[in-house]
mmCIF file of C-alpha atoms in Angstrom:
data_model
loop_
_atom_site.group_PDB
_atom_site.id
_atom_site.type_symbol
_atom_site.label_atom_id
_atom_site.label_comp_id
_atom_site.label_asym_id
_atom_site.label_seq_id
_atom_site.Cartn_x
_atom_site.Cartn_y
_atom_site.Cartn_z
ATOM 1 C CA UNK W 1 184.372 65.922 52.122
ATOM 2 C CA UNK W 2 185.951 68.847 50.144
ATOM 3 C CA UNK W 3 189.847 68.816 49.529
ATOM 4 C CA UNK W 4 190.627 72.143 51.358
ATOM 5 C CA UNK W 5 193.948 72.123 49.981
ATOM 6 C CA UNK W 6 193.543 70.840 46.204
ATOM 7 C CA UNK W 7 190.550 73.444 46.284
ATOM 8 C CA UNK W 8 192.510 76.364 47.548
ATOM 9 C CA UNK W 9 195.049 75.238 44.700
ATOM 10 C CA UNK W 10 192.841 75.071 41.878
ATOM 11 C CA UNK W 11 191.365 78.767 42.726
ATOM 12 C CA UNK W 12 195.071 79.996 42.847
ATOM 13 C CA UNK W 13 195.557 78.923 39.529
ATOM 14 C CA UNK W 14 193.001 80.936 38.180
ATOM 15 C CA UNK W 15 192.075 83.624 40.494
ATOM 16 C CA UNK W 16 193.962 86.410 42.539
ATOM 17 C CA UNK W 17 192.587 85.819 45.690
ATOM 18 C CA UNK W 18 195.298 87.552 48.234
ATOM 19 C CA UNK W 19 194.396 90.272 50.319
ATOM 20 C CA UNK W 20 193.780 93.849 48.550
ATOM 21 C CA UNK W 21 192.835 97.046 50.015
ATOM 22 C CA UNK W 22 192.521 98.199 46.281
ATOM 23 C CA UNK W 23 189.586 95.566 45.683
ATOM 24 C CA UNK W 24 188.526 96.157 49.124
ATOM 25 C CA UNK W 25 188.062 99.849 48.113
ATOM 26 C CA UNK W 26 186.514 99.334 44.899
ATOM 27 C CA UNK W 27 183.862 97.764 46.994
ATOM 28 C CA UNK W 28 183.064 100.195 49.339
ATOM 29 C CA UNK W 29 179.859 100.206 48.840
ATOM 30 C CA UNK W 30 179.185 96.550 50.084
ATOM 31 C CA UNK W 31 181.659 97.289 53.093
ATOM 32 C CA UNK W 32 179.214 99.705 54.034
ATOM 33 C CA UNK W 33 176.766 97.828 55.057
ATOM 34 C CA UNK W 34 178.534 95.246 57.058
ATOM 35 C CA UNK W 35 181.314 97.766 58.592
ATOM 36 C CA UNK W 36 180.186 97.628 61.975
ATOM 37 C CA UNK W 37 181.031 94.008 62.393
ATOM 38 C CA UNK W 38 183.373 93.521 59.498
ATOM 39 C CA UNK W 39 186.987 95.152 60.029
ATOM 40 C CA UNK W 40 188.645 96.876 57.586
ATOM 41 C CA UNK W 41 191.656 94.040 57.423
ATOM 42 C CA UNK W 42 189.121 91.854 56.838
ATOM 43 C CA UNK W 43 187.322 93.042 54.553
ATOM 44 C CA UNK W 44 190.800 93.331 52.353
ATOM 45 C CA UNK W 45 190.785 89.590 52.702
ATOM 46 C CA UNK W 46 186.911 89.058 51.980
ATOM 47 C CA UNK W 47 186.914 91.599 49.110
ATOM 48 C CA UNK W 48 188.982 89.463 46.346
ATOM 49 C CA UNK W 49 186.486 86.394 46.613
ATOM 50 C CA UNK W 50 183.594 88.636 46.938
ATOM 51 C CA UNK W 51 184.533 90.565 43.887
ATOM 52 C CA UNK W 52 185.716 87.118 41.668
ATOM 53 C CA UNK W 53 182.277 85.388 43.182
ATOM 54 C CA UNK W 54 179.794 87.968 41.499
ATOM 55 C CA UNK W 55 182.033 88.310 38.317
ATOM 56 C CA UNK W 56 181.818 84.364 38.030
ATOM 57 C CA UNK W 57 178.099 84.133 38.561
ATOM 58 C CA UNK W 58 176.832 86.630 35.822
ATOM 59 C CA UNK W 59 179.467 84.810 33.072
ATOM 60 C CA UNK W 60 177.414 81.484 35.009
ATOM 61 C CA UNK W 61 173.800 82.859 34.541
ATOM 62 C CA UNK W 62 173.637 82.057 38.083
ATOM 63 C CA UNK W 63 172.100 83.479 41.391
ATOM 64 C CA UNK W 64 172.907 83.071 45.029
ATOM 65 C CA UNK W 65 170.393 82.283 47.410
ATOM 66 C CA UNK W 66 171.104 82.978 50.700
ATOM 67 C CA UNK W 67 170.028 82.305 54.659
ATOM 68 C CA UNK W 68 169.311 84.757 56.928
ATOM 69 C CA UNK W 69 172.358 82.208 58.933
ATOM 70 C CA UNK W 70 174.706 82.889 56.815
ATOM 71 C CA UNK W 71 177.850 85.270 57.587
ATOM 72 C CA UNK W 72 177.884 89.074 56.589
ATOM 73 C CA UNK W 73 180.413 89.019 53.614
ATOM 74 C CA UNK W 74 178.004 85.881 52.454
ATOM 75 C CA UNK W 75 174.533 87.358 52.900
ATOM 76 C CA UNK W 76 175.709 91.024 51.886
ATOM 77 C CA UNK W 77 178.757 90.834 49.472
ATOM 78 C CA UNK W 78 177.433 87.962 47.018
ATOM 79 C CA UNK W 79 174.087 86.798 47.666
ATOM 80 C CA UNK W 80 171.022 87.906 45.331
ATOM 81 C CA UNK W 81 168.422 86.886 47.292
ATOM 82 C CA UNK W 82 168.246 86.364 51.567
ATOM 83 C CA UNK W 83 165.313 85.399 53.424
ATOM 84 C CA UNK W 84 163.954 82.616 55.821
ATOM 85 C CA UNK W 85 162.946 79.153 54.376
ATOM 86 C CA UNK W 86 159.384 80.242 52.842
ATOM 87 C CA UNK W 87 161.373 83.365 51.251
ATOM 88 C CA UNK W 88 163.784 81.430 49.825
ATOM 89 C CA UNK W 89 161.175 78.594 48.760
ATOM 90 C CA UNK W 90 158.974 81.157 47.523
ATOM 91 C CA UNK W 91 161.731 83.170 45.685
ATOM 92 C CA UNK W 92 162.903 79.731 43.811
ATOM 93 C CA UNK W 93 160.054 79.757 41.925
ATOM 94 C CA UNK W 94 160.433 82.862 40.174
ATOM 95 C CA UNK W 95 164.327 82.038 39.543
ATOM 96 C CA UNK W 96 165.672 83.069 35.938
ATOM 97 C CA UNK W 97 168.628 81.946 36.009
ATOM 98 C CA UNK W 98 170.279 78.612 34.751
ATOM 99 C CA UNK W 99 172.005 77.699 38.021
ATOM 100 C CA UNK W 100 171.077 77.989 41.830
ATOM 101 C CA UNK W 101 173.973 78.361 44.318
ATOM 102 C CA UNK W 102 172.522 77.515 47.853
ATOM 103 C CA UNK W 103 174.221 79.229 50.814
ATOM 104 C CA UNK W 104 172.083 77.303 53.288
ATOM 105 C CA UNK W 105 172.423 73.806 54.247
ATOM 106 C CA UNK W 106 171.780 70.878 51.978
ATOM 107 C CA UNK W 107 167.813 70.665 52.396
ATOM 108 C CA UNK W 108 167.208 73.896 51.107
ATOM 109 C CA UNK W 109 169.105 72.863 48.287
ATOM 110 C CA UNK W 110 166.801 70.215 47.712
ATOM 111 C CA UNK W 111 163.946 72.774 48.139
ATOM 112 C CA UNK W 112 165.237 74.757 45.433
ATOM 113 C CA UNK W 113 166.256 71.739 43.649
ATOM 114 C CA UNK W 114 162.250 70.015 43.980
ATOM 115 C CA UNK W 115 160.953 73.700 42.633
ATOM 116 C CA UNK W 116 163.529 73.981 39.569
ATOM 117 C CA UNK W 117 163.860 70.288 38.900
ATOM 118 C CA UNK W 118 165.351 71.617 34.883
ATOM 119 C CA UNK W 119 167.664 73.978 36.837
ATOM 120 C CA UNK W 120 171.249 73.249 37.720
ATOM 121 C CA UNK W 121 171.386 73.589 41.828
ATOM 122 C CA UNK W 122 174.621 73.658 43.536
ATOM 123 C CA UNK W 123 175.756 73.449 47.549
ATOM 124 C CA UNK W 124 179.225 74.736 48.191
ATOM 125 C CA UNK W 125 179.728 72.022 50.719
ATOM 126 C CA UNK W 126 177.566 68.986 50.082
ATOM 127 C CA UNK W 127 178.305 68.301 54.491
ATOM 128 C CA UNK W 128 175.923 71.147 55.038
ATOM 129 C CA UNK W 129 173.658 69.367 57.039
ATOM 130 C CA UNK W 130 171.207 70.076 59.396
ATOM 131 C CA UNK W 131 170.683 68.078 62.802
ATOM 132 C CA UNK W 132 166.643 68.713 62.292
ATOM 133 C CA UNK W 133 166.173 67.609 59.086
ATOM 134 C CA UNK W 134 168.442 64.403 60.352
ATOM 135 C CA UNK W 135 166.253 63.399 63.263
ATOM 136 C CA UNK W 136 163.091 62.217 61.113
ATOM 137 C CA UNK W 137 162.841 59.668 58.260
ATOM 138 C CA UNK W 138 159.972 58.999 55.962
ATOM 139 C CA UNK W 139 159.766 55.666 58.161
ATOM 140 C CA UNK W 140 159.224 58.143 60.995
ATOM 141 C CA UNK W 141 156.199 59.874 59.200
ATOM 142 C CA UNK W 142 154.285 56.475 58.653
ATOM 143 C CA UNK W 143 154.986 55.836 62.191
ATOM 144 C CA UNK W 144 153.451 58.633 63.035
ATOM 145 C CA UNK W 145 150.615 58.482 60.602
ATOM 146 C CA UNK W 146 149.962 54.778 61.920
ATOM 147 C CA UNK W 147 149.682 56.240 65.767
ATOM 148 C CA UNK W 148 147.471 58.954 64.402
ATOM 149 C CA UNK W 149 145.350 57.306 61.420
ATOM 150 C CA UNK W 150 143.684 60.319 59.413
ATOM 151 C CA UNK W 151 145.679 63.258 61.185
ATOM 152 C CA UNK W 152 147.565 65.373 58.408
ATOM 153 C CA UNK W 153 151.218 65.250 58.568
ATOM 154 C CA UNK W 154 152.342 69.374 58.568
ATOM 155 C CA UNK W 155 156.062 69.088 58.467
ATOM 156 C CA UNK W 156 158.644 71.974 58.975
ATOM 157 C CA UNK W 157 160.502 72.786 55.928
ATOM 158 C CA UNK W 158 163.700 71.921 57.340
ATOM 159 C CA UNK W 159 163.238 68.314 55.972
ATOM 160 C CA UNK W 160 164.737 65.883 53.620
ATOM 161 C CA UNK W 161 163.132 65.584 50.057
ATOM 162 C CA UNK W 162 161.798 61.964 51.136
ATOM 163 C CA UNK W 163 160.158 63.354 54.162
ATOM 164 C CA UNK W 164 158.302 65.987 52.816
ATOM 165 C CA UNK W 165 157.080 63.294 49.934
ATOM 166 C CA UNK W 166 155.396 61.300 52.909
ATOM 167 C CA UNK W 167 154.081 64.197 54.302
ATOM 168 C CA UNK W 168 150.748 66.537 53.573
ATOM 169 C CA UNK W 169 151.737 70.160 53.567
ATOM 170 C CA UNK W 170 155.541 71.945 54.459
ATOM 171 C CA UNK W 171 155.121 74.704 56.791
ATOM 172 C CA UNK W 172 158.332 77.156 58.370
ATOM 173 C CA UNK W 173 158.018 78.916 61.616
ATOM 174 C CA UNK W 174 156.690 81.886 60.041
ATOM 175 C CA UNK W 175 153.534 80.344 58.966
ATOM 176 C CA UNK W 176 153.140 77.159 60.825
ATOM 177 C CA UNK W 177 150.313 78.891 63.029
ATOM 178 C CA UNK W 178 148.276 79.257 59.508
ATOM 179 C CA UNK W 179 148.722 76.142 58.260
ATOM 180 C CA UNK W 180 148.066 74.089 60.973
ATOM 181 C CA UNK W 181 144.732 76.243 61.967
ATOM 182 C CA UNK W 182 144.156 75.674 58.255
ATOM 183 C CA UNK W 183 144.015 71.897 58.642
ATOM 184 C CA UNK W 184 140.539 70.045 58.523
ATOM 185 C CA UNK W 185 141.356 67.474 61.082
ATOM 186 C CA UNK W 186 140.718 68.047 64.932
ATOM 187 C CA UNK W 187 144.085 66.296 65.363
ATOM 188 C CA UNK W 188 147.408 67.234 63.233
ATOM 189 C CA UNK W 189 150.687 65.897 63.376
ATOM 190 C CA UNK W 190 154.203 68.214 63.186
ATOM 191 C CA UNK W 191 157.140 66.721 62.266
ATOM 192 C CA UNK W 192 160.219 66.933 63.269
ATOM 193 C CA UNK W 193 160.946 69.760 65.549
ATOM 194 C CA UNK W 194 158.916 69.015 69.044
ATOM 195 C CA UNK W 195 159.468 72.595 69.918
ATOM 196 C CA UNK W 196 158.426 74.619 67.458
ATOM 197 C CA UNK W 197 155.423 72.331 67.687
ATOM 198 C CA UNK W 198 154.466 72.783 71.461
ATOM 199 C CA UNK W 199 155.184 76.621 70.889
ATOM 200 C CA UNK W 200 152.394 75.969 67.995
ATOM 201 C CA UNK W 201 150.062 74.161 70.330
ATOM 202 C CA UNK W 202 149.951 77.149 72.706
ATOM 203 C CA UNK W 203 149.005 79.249 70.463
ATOM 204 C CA UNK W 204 146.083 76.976 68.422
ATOM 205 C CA UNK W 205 144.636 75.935 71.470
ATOM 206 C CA UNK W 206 141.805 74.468 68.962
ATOM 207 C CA UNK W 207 144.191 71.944 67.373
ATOM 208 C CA UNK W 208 145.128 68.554 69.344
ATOM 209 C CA UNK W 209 148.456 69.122 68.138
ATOM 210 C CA UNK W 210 151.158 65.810 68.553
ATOM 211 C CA UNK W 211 154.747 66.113 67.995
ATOM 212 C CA UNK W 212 157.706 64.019 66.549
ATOM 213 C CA UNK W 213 161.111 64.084 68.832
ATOM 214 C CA UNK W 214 163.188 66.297 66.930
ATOM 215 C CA UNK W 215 165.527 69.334 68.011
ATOM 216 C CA UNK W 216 167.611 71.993 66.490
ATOM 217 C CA UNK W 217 171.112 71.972 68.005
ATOM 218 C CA UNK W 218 171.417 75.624 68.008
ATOM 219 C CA UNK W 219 168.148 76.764 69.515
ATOM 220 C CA UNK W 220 167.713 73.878 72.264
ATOM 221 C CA UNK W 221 170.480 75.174 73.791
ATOM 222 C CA UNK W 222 168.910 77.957 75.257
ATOM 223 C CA UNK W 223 167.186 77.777 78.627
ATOM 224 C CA UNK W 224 164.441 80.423 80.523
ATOM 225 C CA UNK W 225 167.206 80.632 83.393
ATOM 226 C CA UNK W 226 169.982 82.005 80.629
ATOM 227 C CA UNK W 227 167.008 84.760 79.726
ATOM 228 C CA UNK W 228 166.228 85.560 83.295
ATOM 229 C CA UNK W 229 170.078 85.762 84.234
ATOM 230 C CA UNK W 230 170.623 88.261 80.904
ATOM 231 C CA UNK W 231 167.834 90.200 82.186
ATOM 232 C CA UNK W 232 168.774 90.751 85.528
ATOM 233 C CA UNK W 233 172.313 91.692 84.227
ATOM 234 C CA UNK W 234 171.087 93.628 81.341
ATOM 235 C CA UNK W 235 167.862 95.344 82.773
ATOM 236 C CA UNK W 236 165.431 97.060 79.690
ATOM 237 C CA UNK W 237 167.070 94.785 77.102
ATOM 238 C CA UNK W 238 164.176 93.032 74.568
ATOM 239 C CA UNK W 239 164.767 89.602 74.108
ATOM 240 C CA UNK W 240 163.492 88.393 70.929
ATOM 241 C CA UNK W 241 163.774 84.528 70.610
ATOM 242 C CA UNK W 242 163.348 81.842 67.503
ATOM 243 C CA UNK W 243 160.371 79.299 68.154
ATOM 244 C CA UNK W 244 162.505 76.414 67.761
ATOM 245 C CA UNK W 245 163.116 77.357 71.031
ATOM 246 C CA UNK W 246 162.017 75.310 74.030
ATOM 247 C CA UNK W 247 158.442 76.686 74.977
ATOM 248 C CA UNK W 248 159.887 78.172 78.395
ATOM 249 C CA UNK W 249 162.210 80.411 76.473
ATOM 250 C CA UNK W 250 159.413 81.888 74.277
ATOM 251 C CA UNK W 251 157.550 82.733 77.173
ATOM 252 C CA UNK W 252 160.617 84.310 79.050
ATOM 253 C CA UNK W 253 160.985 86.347 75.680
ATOM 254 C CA UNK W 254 159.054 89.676 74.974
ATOM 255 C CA UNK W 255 158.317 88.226 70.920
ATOM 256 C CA UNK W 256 158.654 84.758 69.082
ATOM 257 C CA UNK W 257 158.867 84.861 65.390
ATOM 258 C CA UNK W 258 160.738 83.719 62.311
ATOM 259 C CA UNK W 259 163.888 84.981 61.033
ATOM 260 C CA UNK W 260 162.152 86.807 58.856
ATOM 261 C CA UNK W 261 159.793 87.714 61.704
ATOM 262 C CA UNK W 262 162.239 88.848 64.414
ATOM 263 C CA UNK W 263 164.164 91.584 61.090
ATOM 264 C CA UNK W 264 160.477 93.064 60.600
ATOM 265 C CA UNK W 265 160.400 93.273 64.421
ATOM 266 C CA UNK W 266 163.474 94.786 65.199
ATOM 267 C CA UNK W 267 163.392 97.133 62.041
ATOM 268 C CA UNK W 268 159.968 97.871 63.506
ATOM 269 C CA UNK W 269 160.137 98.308 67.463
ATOM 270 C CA UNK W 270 163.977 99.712 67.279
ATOM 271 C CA UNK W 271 164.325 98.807 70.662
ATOM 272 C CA UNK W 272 167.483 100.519 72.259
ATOM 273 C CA UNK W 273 169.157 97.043 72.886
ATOM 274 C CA UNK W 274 168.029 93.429 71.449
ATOM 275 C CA UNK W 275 169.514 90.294 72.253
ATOM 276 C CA UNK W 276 168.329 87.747 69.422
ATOM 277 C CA UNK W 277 167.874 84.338 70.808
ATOM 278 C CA UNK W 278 168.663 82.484 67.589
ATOM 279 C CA UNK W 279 171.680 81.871 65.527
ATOM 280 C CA UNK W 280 174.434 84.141 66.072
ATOM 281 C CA UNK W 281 174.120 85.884 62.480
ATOM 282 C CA UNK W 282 171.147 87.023 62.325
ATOM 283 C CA UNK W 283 171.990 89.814 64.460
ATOM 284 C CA UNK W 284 175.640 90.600 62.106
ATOM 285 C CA UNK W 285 173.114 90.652 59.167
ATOM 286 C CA UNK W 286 170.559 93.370 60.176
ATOM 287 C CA UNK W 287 173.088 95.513 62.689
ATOM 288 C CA UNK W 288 174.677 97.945 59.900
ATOM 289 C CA UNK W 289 171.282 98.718 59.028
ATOM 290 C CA UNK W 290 169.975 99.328 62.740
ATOM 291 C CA UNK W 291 172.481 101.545 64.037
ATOM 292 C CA UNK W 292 170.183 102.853 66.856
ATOM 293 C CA UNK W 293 170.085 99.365 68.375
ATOM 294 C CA UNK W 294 172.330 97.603 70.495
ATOM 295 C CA UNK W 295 172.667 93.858 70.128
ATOM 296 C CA UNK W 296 174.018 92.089 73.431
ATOM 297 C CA UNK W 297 174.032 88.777 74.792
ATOM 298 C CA UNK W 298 175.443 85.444 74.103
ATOM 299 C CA UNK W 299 174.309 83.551 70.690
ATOM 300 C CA UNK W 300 174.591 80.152 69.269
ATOM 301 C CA UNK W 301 176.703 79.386 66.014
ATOM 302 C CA UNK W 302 174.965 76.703 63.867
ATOM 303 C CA UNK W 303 178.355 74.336 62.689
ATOM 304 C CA UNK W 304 176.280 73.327 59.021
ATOM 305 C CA UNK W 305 175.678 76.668 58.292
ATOM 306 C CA UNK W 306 179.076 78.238 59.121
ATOM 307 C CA UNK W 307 180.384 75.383 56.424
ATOM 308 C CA UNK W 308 179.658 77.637 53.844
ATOM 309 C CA UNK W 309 181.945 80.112 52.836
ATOM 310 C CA UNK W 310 183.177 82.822 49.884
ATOM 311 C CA UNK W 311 186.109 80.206 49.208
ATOM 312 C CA UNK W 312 183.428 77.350 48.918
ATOM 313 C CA UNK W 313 181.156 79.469 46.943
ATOM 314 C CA UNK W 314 184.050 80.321 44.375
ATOM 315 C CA UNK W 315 185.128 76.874 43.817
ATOM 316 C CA UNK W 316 181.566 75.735 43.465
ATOM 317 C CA UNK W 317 180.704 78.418 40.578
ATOM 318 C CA UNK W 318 184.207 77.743 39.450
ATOM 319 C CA UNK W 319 184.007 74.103 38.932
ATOM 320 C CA UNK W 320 180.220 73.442 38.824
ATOM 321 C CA UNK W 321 180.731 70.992 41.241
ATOM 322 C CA UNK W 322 178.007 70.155 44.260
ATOM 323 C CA UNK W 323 175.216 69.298 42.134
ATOM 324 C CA UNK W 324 172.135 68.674 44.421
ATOM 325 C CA UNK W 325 170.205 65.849 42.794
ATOM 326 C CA UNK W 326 166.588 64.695 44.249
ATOM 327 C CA UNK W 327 165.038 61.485 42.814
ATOM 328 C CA UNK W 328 162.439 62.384 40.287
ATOM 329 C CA UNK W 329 159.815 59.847 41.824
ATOM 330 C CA UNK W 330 160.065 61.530 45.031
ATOM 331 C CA UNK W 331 160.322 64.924 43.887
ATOM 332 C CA UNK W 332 156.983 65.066 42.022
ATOM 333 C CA UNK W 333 155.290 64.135 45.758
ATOM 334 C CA UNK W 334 157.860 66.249 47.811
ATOM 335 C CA UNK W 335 156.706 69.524 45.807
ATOM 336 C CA UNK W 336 153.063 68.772 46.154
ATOM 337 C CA UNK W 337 153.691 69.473 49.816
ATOM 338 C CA UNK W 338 156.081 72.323 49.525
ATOM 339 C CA UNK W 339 153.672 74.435 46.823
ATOM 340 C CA UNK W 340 150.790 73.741 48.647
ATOM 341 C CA UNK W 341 152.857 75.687 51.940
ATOM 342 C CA UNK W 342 153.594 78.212 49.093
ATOM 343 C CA UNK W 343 149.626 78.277 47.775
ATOM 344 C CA UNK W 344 148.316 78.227 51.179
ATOM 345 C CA UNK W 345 150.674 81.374 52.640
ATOM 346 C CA UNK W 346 149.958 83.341 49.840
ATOM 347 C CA UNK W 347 146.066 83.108 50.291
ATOM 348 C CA UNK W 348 146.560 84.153 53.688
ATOM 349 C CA UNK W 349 148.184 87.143 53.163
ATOM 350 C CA UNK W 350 146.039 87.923 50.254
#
């Protein structure tokens, strides 16, 4: 666990960090896109760490890979690259630079990490975690493979290094639907989240699709009776919801897709108001940019991501601390399964 206040004193030494509206003016620009849910005060606050962040990363050689989860003044002011889980897989391949900073919890670290295994990776705070990626074990995958001889194991991204070594193929919720139709087995096992697989299932009616018992904490949460309520108080509002989501909330919703999925959607439809049933940035992200729609309704704040922060980030590029280290041995296996999710999306949309 990270020394909040040694940390704080360490950047003080070397780094200016109190509140300026002169900095915050001098970055206008990236105010701009995140002034409708960033005020100006804080912005003054934000704009010192922002400005020292992407100072320290070019003298670094390093780039910031963000989640679409991640806070405005994250995902607008300092990262180089945002995206779901297959962008940010599939843009850590083509990464340049000598070091990886992963705003994102600690197993896409060890995505980027498996992909760059000559690359330094860094997590701002190594208690990033993710309650999916904890509810399986490569023990769990043999168990599964033992109840299932033959089936192929397709497991969501949002997985520890070991588990995707014991698995056949990654897959994220934007192209889960592919790869499992893709699979040459009647039968296919998902692992770990049981809802994303049963949303799946519905829709690859073909496949005898079975299921570990895993959960996201943030998009379990929601229920078809919180969608029903919203609409009845809200009337004419599109309700766009994540398929980690319980199966009776995508059906309640008017479209299920990926993070990536619900920006091309709303970007797309520009519906007059959107309520996003996912994590509660996603709709902070894409609002500057969407003026024309409203974004209402309740949301659900994921605790690992909102562990990352500009202060974090700073110390992490300052110090090179938070190396993310993944076990050669089980690296080599663990990227079979991730490029062949990379191999197999990009085939498809060729």
């Amino acid at each position: 666990m990270l020394d909040q206040i040694a940390l704080r004193a360490e950047l003080a030494d070397h780094y200016d960090l109190s509140p300026s509206t002169d900095i915050a003016k001098a970055n206008a620009d990236i105010f701009a896109r995140i002034d409708r849910v960033v005020t100006p005060p804080d912005w003054a606050i934000f704009a010192p760490y922002v400005a020292a962040i992407n100072k320290l990363k070019k003298e670094r050689n390093a780039v910031i890979l963000a989640h679409n989860y991640m806070t405005p003044e994250i995902y607008h002011g300092i990262a180089d690259v945002v995206g779901d889980s297959l962008q940010l897989a599939i843009e850590a391949t083509k990464v340049q630079a000598d070091v990886i900073i992963q705003c994102g919890v600690h197993f896409m670290a060890e995505t980027s990490k498996i992909l760059n295994p000559s690359k330094t990776v860094l997590i701002p705070d190594m208690d990033a975690g993710c309650s999916l990626a904890e509810s399986i074990t490569a023990e769990g995958i043999a168990e599964m493979r033992a109840k299932y001889p033959g089936a192929p194991v397709v497991t969501y991204v949002n997985t520890t290094a070991e588990v995707k070594a014991a698995s056949d193929i990654c897959c994220t919720s934007s192209n889960a639907v592919q790869i499992v139709r893709g699979m040459d087995s009647d039968t296919v096992i998902m692992t770990p989240d049981k809802y994303l697989a049963q949303n799946i299932a519905n829709l690859v009616p073909e496949k005898n699709i079975v299921w570990w018992d895993g959960a996201c904490i943030v998009h379990e949460q929601y229920t078809a009776q919180d969608l029903k309520d919203f609409r009845e108080w809200n009337p004419g509002t599109r309700i766009i919801a994540h398929p980690e989501c319980p199966p009776d909330v995508v059906a309640e919703a008017d479209f299920s897709g990926s993070t990536s999925g619900i920006i091309d959607y709303v970007t797309q439809q520009r519906p007059e108001k959107a309520m996003l049933v996912t994590e509660c940035s996603m709709a902070s992200n894409i609002s500057d940019a969407l003026p024309d729609v409203d974004f209402v309704g309740p949301c659900n704040m994921c605790p690992y991501m909102k562990k990352i922060t500009l202060e974090k980030v700073l110390w992490s590029l300052h110090t090179m601390q938070g190396a993310v280290e993944v076990d050669p041995a089980v690296a080599d296996k663990a990227r079979i399964a991730v490029q062949r999710m990379i191999d197999l999306s990009a085939k498809m949309a060729g």
